mmCIF file of C-alpha atoms in Angstrom:
data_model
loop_
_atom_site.group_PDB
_atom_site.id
_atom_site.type_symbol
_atom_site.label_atom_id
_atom_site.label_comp_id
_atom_site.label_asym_id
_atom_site.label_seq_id
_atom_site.Cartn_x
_atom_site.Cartn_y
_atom_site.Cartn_z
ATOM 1 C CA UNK A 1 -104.494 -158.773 81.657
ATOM 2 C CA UNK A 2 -102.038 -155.775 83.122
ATOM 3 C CA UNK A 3 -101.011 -156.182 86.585
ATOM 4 C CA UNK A 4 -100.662 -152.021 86.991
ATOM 5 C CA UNK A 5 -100.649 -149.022 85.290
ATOM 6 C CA UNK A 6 -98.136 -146.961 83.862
ATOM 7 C CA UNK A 7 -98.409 -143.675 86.115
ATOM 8 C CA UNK A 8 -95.486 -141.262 85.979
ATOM 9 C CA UNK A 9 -91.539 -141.331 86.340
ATOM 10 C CA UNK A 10 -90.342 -139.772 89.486
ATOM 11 C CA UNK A 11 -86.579 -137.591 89.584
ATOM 12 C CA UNK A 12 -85.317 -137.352 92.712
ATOM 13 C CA UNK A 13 -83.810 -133.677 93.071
ATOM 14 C CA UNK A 14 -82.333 -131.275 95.785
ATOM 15 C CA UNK A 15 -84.651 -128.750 94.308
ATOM 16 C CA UNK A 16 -87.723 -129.986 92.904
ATOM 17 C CA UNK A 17 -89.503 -127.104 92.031
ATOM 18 C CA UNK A 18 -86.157 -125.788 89.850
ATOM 19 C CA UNK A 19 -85.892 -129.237 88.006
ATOM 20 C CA UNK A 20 -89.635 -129.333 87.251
ATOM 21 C CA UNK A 21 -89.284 -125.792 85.513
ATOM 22 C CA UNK A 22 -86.428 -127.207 83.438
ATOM 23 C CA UNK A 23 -88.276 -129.955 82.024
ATOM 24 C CA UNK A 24 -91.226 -127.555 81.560
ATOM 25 C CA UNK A 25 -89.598 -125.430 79.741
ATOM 26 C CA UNK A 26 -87.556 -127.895 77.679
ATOM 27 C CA UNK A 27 -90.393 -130.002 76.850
ATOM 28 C CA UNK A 28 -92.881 -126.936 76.479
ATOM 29 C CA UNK A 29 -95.044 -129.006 79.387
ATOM 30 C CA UNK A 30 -96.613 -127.106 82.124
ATOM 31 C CA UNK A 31 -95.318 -127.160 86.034
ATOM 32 C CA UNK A 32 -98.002 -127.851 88.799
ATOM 33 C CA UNK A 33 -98.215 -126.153 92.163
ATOM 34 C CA UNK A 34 -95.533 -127.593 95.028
ATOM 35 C CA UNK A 35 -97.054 -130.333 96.844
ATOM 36 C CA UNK A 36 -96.253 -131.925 100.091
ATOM 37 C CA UNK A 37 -94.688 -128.481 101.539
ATOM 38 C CA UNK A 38 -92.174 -128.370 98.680
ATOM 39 C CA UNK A 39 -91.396 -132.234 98.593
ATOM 40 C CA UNK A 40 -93.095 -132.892 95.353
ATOM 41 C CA UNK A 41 -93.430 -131.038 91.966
ATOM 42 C CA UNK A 42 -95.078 -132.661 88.931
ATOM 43 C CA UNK A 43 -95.155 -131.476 85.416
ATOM 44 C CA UNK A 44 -97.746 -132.488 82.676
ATOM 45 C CA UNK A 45 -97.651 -132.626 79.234
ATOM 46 C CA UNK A 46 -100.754 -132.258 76.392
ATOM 47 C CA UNK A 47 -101.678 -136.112 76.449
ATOM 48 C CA UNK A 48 -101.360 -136.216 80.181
ATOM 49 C CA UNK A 49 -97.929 -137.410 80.451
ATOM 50 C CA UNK A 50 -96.111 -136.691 83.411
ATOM 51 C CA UNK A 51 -93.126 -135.970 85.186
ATOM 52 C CA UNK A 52 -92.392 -136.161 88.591
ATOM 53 C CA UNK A 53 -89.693 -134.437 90.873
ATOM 54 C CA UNK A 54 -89.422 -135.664 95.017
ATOM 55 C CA UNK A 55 -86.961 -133.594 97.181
ATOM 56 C CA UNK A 56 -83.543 -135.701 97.595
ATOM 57 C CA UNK A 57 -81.157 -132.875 99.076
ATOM 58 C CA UNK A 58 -78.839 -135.459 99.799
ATOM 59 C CA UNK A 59 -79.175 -137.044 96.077
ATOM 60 C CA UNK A 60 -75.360 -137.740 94.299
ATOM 61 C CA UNK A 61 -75.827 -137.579 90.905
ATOM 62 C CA UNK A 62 -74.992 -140.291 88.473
ATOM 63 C CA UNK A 63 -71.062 -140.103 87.392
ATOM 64 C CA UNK A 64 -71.739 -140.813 83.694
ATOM 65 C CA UNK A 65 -70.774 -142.633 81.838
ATOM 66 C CA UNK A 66 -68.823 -143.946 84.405
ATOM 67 C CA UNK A 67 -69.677 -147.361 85.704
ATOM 68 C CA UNK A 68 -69.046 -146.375 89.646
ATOM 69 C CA UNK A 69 -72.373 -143.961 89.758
ATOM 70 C CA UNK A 70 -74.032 -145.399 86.784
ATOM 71 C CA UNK A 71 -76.874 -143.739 85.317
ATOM 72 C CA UNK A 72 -80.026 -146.204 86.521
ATOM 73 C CA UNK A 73 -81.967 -144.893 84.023
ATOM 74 C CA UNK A 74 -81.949 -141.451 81.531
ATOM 75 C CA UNK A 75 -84.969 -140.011 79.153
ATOM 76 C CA UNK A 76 -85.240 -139.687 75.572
ATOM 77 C CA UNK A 77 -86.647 -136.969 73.962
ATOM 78 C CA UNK A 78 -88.092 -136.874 70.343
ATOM 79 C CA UNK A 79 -86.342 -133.957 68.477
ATOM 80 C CA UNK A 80 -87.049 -133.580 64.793
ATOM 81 C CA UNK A 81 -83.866 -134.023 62.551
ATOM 82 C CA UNK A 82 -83.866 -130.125 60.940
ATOM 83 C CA UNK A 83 -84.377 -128.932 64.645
ATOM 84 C CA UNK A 84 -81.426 -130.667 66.631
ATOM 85 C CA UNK A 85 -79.269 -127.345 66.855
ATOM 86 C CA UNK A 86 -81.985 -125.337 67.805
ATOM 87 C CA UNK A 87 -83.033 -127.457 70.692
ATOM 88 C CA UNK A 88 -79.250 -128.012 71.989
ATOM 89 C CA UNK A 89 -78.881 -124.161 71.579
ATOM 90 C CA UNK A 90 -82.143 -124.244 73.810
ATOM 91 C CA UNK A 91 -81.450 -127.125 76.445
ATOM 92 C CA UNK A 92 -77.836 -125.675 76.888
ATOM 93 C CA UNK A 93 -79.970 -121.832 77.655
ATOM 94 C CA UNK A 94 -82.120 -123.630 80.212
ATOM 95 C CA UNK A 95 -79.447 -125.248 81.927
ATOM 96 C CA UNK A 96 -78.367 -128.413 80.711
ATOM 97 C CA UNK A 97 -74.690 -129.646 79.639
ATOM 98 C CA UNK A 98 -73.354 -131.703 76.505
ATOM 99 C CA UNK A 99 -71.676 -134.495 77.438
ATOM 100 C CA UNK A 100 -71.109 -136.498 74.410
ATOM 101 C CA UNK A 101 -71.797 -134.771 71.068
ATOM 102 C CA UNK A 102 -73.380 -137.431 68.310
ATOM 103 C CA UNK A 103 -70.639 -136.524 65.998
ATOM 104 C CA UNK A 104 -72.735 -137.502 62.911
ATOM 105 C CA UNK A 105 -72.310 -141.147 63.713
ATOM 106 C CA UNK A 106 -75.431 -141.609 66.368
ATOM 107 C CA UNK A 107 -78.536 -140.068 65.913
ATOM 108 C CA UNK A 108 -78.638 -138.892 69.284
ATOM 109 C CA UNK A 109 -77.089 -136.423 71.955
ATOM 110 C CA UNK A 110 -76.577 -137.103 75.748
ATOM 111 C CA UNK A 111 -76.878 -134.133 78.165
ATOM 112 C CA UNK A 112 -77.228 -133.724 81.613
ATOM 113 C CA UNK A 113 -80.509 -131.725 83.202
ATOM 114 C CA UNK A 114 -79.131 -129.020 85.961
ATOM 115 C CA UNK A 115 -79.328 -131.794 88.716
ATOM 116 C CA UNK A 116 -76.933 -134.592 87.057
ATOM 117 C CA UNK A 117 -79.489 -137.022 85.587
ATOM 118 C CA UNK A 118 -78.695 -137.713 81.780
ATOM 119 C CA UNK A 119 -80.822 -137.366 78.792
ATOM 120 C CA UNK A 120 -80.947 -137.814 75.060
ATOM 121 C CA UNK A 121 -82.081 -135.898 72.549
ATOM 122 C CA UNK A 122 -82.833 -138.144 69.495
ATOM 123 C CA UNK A 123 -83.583 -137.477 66.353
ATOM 124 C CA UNK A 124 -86.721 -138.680 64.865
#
């Protein structure tokens, strides 16, 4: 028998409210309202998965891939094989940067979201 519950993943963020809308849009999710006077923005996808962003103004990104900030953790999202360009072209719009390109050897692409945290997008 479980112990807990999976609930939601939680980003820490200088600006939650701009992070949130980047995943929205990226993941074609909806944003919720600011809660806890700005602290706290959560976004929701169709199944009722969910993001979370708290307020961290002091948060230092991760340095990666170097191993003196590592990472901690990144997410990977799904992207279908024919529509990898389009969604870099699209994650690159919204705010994110290439860091290291797949070159045809991986079948995924590691970016970071406007804030510093790292993500894939892997091809499924």
């Amino acid at each position: 028998m479980a112990i807990a519950q999976f609930g939601v993943v939680v980003l820490d963020a200088p600006d939650p409210r701009a992070l949130a809308e980047f995943y929205a849009d990226l993941l074609g999710w909806q944003a919720g309202e600011d809660e806890e006077g700005g602290e706290w923005v959560e976004v929701a996808g169709p199944q009722g998965q969910k993001l979370a962003f708290q307020k961290a103004p002091d948060m230092v990104p991760p340095d990666w891939p170097s191993g003196e900030r590592s990472q901690q953790f990144h997410l990977d999202l799904r992207v279908a094989r024919d529509q990898i360009e389009e969604a870099e072209r699209e994650a690159l719009k919204l705010g994110a940067r290439l860091v290291q390109h797949d070159e045809g050897k991986r079948n995924w692409r590691v970016y970071l979201d406007p804030a510093g945290h790292p993500f894939c997008l892997c091809l499924c």
